[in-house]
Short mmCIF file of C-alpha atoms and ligand atoms in Angstrom, two decimals:
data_model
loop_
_atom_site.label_atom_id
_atom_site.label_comp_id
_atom_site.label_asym_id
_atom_site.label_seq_id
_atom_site.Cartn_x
_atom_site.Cartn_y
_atom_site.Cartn_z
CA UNK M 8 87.45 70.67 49.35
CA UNK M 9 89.12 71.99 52.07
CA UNK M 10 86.63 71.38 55.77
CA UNK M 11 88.02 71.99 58.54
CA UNK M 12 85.63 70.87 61.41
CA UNK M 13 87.78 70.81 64.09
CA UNK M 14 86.35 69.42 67.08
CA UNK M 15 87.52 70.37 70.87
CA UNK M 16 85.82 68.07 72.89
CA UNK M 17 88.11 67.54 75.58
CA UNK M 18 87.76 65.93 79.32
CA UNK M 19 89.23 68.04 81.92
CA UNK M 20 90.43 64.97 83.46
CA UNK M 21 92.80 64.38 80.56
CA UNK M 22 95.46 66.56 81.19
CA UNK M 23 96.52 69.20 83.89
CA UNK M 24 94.75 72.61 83.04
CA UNK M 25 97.40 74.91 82.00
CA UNK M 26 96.33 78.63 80.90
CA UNK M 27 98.60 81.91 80.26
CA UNK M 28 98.14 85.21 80.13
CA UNK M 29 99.79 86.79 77.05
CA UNK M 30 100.13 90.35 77.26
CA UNK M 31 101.14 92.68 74.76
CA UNK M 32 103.58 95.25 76.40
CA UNK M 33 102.17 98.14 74.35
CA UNK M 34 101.53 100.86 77.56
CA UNK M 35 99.91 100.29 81.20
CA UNK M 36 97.65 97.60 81.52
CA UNK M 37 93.85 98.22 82.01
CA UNK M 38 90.79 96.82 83.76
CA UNK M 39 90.06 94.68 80.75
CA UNK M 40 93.85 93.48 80.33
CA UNK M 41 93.51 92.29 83.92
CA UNK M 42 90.11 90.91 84.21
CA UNK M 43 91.66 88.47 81.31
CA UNK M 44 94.69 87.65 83.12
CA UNK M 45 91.98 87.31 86.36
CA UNK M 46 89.69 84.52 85.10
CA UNK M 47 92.69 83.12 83.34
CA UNK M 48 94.65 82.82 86.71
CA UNK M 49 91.07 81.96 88.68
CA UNK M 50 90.28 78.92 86.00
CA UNK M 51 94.00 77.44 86.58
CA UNK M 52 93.89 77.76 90.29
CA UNK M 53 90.39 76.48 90.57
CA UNK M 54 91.52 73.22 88.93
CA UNK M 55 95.17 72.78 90.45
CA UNK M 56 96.69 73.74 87.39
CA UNK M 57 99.12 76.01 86.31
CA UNK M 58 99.17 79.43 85.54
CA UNK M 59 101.71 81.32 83.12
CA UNK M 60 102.84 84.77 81.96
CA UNK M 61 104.44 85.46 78.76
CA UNK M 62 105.38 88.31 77.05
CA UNK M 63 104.01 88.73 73.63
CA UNK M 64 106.64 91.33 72.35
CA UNK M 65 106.82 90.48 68.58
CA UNK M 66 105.54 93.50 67.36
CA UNK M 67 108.93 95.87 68.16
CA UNK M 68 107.34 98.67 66.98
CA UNK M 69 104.36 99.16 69.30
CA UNK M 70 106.43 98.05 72.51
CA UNK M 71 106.19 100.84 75.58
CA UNK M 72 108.80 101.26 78.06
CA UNK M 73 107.83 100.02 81.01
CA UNK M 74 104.95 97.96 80.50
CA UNK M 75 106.10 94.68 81.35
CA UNK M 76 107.31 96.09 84.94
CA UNK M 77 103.44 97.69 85.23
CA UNK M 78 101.88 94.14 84.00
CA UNK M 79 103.80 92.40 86.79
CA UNK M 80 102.56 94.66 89.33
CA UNK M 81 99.51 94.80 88.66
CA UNK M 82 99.70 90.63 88.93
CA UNK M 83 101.54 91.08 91.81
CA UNK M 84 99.59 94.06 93.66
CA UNK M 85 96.01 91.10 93.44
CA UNK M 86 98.19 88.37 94.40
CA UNK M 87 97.98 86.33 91.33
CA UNK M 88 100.93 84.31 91.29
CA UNK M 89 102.89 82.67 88.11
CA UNK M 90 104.05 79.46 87.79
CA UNK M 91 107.26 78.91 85.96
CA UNK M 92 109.40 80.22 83.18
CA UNK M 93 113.13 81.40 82.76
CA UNK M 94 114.52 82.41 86.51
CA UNK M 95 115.13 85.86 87.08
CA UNK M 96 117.29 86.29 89.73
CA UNK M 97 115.98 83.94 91.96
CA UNK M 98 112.34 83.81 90.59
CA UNK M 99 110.44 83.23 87.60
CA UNK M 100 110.30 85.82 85.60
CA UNK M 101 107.87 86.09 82.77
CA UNK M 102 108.40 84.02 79.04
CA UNK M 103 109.39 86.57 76.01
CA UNK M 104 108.37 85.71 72.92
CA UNK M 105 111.61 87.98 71.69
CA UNK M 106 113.89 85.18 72.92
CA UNK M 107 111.92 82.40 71.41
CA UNK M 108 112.57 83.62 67.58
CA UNK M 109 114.14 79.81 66.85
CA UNK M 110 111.12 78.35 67.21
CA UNK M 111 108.64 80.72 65.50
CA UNK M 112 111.52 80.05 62.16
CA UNK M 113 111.18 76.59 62.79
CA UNK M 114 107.69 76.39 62.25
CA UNK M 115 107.55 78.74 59.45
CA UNK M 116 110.16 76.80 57.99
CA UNK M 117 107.86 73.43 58.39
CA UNK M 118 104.61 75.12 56.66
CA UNK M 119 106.58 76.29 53.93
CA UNK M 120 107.90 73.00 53.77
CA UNK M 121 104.08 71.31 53.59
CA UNK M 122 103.04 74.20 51.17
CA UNK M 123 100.77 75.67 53.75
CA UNK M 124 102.69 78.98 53.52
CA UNK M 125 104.70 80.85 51.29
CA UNK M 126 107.61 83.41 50.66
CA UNK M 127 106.82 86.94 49.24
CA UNK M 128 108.23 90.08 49.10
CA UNK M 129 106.77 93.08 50.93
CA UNK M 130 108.75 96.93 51.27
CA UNK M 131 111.48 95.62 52.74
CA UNK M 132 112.12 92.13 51.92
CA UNK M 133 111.08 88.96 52.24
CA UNK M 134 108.24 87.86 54.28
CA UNK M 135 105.92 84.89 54.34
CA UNK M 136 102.00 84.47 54.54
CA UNK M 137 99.89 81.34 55.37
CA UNK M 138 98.05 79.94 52.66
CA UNK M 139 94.04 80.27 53.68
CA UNK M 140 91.59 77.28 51.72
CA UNK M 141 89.41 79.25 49.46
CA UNK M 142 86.53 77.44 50.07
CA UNK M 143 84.59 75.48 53.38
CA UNK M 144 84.17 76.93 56.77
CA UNK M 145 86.13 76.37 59.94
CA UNK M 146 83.85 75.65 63.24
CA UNK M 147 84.72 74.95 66.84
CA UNK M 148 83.06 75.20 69.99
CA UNK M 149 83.43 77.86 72.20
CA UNK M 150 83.24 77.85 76.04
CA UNK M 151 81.44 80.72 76.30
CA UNK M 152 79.84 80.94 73.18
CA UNK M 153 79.20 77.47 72.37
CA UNK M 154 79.53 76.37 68.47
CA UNK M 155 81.40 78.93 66.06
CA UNK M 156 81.60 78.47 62.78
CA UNK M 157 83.48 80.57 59.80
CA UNK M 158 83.55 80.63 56.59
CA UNK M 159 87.19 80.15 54.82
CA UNK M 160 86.43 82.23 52.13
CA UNK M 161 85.84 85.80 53.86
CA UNK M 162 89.62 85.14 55.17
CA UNK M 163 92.67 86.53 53.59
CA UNK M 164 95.86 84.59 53.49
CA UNK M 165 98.01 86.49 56.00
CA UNK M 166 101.24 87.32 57.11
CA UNK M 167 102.99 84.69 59.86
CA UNK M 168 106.53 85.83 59.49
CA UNK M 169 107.93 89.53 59.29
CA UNK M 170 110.64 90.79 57.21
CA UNK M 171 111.98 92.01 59.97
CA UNK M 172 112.75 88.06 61.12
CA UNK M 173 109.42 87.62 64.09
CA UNK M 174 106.91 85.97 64.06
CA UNK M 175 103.06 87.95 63.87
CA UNK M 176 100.67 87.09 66.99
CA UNK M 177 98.70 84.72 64.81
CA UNK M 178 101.96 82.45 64.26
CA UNK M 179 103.96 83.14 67.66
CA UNK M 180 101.26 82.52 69.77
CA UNK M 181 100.12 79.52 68.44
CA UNK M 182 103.36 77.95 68.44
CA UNK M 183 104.14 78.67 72.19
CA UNK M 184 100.49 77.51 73.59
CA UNK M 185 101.48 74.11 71.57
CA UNK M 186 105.13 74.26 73.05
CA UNK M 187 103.83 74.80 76.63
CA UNK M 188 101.01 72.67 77.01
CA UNK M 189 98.14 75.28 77.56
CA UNK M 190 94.76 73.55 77.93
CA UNK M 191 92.86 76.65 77.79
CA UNK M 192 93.01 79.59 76.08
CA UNK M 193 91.43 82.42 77.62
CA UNK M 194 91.09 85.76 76.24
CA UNK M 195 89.32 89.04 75.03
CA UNK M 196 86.18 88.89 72.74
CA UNK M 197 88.40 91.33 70.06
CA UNK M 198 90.31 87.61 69.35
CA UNK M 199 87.14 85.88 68.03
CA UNK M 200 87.72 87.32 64.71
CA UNK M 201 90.67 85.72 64.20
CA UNK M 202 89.62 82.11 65.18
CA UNK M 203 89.49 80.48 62.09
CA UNK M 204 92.88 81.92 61.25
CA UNK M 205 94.50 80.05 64.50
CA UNK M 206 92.16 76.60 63.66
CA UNK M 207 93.85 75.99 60.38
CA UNK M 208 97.50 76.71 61.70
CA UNK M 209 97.31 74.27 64.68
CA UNK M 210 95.09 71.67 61.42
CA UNK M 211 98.09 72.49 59.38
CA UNK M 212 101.28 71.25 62.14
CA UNK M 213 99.14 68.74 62.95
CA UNK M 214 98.46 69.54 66.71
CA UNK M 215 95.48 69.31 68.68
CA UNK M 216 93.83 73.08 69.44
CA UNK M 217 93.39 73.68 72.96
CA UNK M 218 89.59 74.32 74.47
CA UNK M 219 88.91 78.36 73.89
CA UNK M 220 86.81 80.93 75.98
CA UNK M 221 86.62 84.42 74.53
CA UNK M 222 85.46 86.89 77.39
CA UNK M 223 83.11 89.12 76.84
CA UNK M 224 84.07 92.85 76.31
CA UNK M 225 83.64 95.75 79.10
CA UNK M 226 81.52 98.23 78.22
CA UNK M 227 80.49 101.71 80.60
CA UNK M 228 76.76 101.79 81.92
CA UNK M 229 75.75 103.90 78.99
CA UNK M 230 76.46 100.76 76.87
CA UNK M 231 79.61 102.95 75.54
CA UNK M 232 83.42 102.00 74.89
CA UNK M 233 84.69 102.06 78.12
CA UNK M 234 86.79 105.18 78.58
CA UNK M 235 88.59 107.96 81.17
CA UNK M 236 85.42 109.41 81.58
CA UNK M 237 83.93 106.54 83.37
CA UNK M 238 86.68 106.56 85.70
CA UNK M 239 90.14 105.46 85.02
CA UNK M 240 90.61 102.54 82.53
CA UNK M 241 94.44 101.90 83.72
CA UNK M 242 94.28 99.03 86.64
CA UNK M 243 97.15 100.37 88.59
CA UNK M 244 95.47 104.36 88.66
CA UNK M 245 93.18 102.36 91.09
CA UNK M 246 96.19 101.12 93.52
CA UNK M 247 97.04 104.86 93.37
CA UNK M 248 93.77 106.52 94.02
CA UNK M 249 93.22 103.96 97.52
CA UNK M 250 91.29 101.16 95.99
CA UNK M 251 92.36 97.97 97.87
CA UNK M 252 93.21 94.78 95.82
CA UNK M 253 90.53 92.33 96.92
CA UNK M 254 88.12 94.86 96.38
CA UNK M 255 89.57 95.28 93.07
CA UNK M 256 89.59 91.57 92.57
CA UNK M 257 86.43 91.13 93.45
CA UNK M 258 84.83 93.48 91.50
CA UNK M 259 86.62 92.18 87.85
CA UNK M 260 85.52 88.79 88.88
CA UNK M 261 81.46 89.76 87.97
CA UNK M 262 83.02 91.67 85.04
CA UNK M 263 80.98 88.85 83.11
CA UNK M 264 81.62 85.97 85.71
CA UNK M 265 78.52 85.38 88.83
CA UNK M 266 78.11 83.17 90.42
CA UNK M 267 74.44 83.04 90.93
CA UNK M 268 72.11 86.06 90.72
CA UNK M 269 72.74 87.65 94.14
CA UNK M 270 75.89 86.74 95.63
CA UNK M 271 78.58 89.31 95.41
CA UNK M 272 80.94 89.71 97.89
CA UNK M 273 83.84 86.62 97.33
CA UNK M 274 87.33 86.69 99.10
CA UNK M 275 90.18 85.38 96.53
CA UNK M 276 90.35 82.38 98.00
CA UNK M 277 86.21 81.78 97.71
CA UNK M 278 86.44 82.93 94.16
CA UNK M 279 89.12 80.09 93.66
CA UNK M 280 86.32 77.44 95.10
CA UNK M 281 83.78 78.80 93.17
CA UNK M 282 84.65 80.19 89.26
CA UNK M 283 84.03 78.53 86.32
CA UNK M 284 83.80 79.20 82.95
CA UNK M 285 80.48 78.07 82.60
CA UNK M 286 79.13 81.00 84.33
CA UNK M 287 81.01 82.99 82.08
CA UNK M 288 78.30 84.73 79.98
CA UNK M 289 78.80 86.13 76.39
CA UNK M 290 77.38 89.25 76.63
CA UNK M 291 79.01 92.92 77.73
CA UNK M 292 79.96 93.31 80.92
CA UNK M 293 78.74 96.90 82.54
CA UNK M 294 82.03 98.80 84.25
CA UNK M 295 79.67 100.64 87.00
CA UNK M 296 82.03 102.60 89.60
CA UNK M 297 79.37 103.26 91.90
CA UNK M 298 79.77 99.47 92.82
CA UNK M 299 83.70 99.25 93.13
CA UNK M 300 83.46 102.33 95.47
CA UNK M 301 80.51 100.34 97.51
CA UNK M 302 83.08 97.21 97.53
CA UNK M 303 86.32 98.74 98.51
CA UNK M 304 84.09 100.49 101.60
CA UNK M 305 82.80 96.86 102.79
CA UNK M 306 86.64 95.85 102.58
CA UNK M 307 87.71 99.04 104.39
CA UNK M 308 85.47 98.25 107.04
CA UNK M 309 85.89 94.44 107.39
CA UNK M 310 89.74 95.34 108.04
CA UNK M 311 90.49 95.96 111.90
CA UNK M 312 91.66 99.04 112.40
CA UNK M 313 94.96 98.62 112.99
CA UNK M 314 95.17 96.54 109.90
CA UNK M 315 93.94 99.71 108.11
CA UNK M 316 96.23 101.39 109.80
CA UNK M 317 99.05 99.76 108.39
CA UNK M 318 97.37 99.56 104.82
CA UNK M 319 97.12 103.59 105.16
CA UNK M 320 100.37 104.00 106.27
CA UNK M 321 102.29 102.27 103.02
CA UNK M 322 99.80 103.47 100.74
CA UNK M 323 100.73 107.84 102.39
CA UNK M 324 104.53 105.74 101.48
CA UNK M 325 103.68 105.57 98.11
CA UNK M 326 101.46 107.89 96.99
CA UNK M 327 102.19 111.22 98.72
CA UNK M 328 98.34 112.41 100.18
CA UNK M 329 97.59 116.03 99.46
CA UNK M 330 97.72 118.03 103.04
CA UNK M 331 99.40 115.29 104.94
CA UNK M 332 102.74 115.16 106.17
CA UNK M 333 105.18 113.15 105.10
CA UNK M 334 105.51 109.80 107.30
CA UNK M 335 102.41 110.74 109.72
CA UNK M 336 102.90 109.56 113.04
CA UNK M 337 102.01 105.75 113.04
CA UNK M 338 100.63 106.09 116.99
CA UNK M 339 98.39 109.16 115.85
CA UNK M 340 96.78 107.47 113.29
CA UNK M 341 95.90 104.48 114.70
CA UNK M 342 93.99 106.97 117.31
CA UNK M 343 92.31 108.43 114.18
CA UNK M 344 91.84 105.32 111.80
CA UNK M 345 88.48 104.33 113.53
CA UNK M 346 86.74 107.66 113.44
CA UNK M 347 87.13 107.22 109.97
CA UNK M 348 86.95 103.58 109.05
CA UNK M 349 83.00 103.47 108.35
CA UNK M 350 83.25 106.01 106.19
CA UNK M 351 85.45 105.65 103.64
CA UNK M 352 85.26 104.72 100.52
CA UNK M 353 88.66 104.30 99.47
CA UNK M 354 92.49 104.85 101.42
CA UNK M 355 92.81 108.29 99.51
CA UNK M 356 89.31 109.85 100.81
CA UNK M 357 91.15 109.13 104.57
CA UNK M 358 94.06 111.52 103.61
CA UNK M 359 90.98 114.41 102.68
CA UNK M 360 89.41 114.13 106.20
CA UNK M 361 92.46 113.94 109.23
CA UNK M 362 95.10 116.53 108.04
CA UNK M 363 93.53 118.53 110.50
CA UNK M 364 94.68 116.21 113.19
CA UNK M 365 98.56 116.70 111.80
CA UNK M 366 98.73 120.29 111.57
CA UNK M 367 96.81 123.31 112.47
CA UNK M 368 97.27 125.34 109.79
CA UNK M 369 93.76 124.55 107.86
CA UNK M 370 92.14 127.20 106.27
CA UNK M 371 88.56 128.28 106.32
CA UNK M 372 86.50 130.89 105.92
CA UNK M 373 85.17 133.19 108.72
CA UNK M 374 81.98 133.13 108.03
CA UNK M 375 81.68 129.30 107.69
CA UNK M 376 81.44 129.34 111.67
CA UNK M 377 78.17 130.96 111.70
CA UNK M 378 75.68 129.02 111.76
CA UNK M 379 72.35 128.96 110.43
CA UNK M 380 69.75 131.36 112.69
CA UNK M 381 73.24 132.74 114.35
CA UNK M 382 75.48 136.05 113.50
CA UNK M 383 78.75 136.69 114.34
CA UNK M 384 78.43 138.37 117.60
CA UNK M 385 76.61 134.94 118.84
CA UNK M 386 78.99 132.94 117.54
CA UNK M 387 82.06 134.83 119.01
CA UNK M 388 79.93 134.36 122.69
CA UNK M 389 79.33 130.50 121.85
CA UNK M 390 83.22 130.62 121.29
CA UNK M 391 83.94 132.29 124.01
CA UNK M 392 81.55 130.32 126.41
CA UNK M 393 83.26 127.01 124.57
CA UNK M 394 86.65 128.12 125.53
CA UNK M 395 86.20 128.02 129.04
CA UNK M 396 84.05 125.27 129.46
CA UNK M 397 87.14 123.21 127.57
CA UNK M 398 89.37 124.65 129.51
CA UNK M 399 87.91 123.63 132.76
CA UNK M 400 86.47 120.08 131.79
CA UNK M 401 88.05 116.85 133.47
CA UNK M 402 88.95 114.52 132.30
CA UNK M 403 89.67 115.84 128.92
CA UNK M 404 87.53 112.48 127.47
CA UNK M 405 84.87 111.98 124.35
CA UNK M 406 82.11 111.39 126.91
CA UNK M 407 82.55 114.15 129.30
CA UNK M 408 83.50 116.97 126.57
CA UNK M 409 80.07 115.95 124.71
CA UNK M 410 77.87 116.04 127.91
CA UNK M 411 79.81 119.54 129.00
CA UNK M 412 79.05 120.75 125.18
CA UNK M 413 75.88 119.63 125.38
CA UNK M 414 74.78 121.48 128.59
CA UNK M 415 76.47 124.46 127.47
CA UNK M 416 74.39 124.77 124.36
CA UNK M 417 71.16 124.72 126.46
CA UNK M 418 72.33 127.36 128.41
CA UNK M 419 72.99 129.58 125.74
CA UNK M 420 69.96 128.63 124.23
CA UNK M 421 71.65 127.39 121.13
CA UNK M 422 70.95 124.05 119.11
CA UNK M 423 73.50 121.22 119.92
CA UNK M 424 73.84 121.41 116.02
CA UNK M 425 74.39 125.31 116.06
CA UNK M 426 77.33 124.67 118.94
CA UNK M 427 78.83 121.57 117.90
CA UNK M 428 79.06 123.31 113.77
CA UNK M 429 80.84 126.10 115.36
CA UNK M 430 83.14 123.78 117.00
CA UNK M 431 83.66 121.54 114.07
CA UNK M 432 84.67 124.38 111.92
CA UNK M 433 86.72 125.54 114.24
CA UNK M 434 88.55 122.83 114.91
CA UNK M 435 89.12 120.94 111.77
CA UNK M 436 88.17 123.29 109.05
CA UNK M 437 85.57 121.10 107.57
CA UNK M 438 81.94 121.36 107.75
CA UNK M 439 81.99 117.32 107.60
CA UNK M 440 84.57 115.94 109.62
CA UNK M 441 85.02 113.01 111.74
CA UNK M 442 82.46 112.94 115.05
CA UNK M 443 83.50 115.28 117.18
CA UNK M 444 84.03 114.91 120.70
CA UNK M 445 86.19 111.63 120.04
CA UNK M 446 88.19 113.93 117.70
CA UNK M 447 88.63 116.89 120.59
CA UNK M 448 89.71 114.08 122.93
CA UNK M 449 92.68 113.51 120.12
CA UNK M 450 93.41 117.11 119.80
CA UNK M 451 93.93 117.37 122.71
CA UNK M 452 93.25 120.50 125.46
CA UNK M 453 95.46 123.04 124.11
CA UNK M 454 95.22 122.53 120.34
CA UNK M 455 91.38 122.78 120.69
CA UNK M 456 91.45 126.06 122.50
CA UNK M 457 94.23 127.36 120.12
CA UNK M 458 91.58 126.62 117.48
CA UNK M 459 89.21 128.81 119.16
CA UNK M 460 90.85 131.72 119.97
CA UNK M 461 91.91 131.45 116.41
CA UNK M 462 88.24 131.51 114.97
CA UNK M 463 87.32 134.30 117.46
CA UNK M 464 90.20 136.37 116.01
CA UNK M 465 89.19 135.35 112.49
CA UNK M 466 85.55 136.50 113.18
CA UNK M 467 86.97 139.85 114.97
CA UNK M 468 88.81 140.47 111.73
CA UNK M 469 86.14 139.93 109.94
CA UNK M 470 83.45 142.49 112.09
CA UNK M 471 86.20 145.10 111.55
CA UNK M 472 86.26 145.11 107.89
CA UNK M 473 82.68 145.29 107.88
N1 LIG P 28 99.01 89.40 72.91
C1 LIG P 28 97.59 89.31 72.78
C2 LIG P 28 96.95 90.49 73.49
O1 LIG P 28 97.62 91.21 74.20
C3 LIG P 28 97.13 88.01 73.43
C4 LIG P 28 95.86 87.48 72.95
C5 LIG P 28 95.72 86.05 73.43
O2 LIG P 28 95.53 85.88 74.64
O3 LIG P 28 95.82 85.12 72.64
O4 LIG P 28 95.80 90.75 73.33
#
């Protein structure tokens, strides 16, 4: 009878950790994809060991165009760095299971050889499947999920070798995580399935299994597949829409990892110190984008500003902001950065609230300068009453424009509100814009009274059509 109790009990201390991340290049990589690679990269780090990226391109068919290149940068936009493999021009560049077809054969060759696998013929020619026992159940212990155990008879024999000359995942993989020492295998829940499968390959060479930790799957807060409509599911639409990579970071790490029950802000280099898999936990983890908008504003605001600054200006060099010009004026902006800083929730919301600042062409609707309890004739007066006390205040500072403002909307009997939402409309086109005497001061004199002769014209125009 054919038992295969394979047992994984393994000291840490035995050998170096090693773990991999093994992507398929089948289209842009998503949060899941990444949250792998994450606690893969986190586990090796954590114990000094090493951390490596191959390629699992076996299935020619379903390869994308481009994928590897958005895999890498998505490694390389969180700073998780790969140890070894073949140099690319100067560096290491990534293993590819394409270039490793000798081995794959090899092996095939050997469990043939042993009778654990066998020739057949499928469309196209020949191919060869591993021979599953029909009887007795495979079992191993899980990291996460503690003892699993199959039974051998619900399995299929299956295919390890194509006609088309590679290897399947089930063979490939197995082969290369013998070849390269990995310790650990790390990897999505949708794997767990397949277990049994990989136990009796690495029974049948002879080779020692390494420890395994299937992750638990990443589901949206209505307990649903994870999809668009939850916010974007591709990692690197984030780096595009102004999310910053330690926020990023930090958020996949509790995508099933915590470290206790109320901790949850962690730097890289504190989530180095503190992951493990045993805090790994088995059951979904909820994508909630309430929270990753919540973390990228705490990094936004622990940056100084003229860190964000710099962080704004080659993300604008990038991704081209809507209403901004191209290459804003570095000095400018780091003027404007923090009037913004506290409020932002990610690099791409900055871009929505300063174009004002860059050009005076905003649009906005007459009427938006009337405020509530005013009409138009009282707001052309308030404008008119604003124009000259900006003209005439010195110096042209935050402090002296608000207590000028301020006195002039007592004398006309306004509201500070009332004034001030004239103003801000006037001047930036928004009805919520950054505070507004530090953004005058900016503006500068001339610009702001070019504002307001421009929203007493647009409220003239307006009384003449009526
Ligand atoms: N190529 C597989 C994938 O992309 C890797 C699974 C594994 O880590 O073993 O899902």
């Amino acid at each position: 009878m054919a038992h295969a109790k394979i047992s994984l009990e393994r000291s840490l201390t035995m050998s170096r950790v090693r773990t991999r991340f093994a992507p398929s290049p089948t289209g842009t990589p998503h949060i899941g994809n990444i949250r792998t690679a994450l606690f893969e990269w986190l586990f090796a780090r954590h114990n000094g060991g090493d951390f490596i990226v191959r390629i699992e391109d076996t299935d020619q068919s379903r390869k994308v165009e481009g994928s590897v290149e958005s895999l890498l940068e998505s490694l390389r936009w969180l700073g998780m760095d790969w140890d070894e493999g073949p140099e690319v021009g100067g560096d290491n560049g990534p293993y590819f299971q394409s270039e490793r077809l000798d081995y794959y054969r090899t092996y095939t060759d050997k469990l043939i050889e042993m009778g654990k696998a066998y020739r057949f013929e499928d469309e196209r020619g020949s191919a060869v499947k591993f021979a599953m026992p029909s009887d007795g159940s495979t079992t191993t212990h899980d990291r996460i999920r503690g003892e699993v155990s199959f039974d051998n008879l619900l399995l299929d024999d299956f295919v390890i070798l194509k006609s088309d000359g590679f290897p399947t995942y089930h063979l490939a993989h197995i082969v290369d995580d013998h070849l390269m020492g990995i310790t650990h295998v790390i990897r999505a829940e949708e794997w767990l399935p397949s277990l049994p499968k990989h136990l009796l390959i690495y029974e049948a060479l002879g080779w020692d299994p390494p420890e395994f930790a299937h992750l638990p799957v990443i589901l949206a807060p209505d307990k649903s597949k994870l999809s668009k409509r939850h916010g974007s599911t591709s990692l690197l639409e984030y780096k595009e829409s102004g999310y910053l990579p330690q926020a990023m970071m930090n958020f996949m790490a509790l995508l099933g990892w915590s470290l206790d029950d109320k901790s949850e802000l962690f730097s890289r280099d504190e989530l180095v110190n503190v992951f493990s898999l045993d805090r790994v936990v088995s059951s979904p983890a909820i994508f909630n984008i309430e929270k990753l908008d919540w973390m990228n504003g705490h990094y936004i605001r622990e940056m100084s500003s003229d860190e964000l600054t710099i962080a704004l200006l080659s993300h604008w060099n990038v991704v081209s902001p809507p209403g901004l010009p191209p290459g804003p004026d570095p000095k400018l902006l780091a003027r404007i950065v923090p009037l913004v800083q506290d409020r932002l929730k990610t690099l791409n919301d900055a871009a929505e609230r300063i174009p004002f600042f860059f050009s005076d062409e905003f649009e906005y609707e007459a009427s938006e300068l009337i405020q509530r309890n005013m009409d138009d004739a009282e707001t052309v007066s308030a404008l008119e009453a604003s124009m000259s006390a900006i003209g005439s205040v010195h110096p042209f500072t935050a402090s002296s424009l608000e207590e000028r403002l301020r006195t002039l909307a007592e004398d006309l009997e306004l509201k500070v509100g009332q004034l001030l939402g004239t103003l801000r409309v006037a001047t930036s086109g928004l009805k919520v814009s950054p505070p507004l005497f530090e953004s005058l001061e900016i503006l500068g004199r001339e610009r702001v009274l070019h504002d307001l002769r421009r929203a007493i014209e647009k409220l003239s125009q307006c009384r003449e059509h009526i």
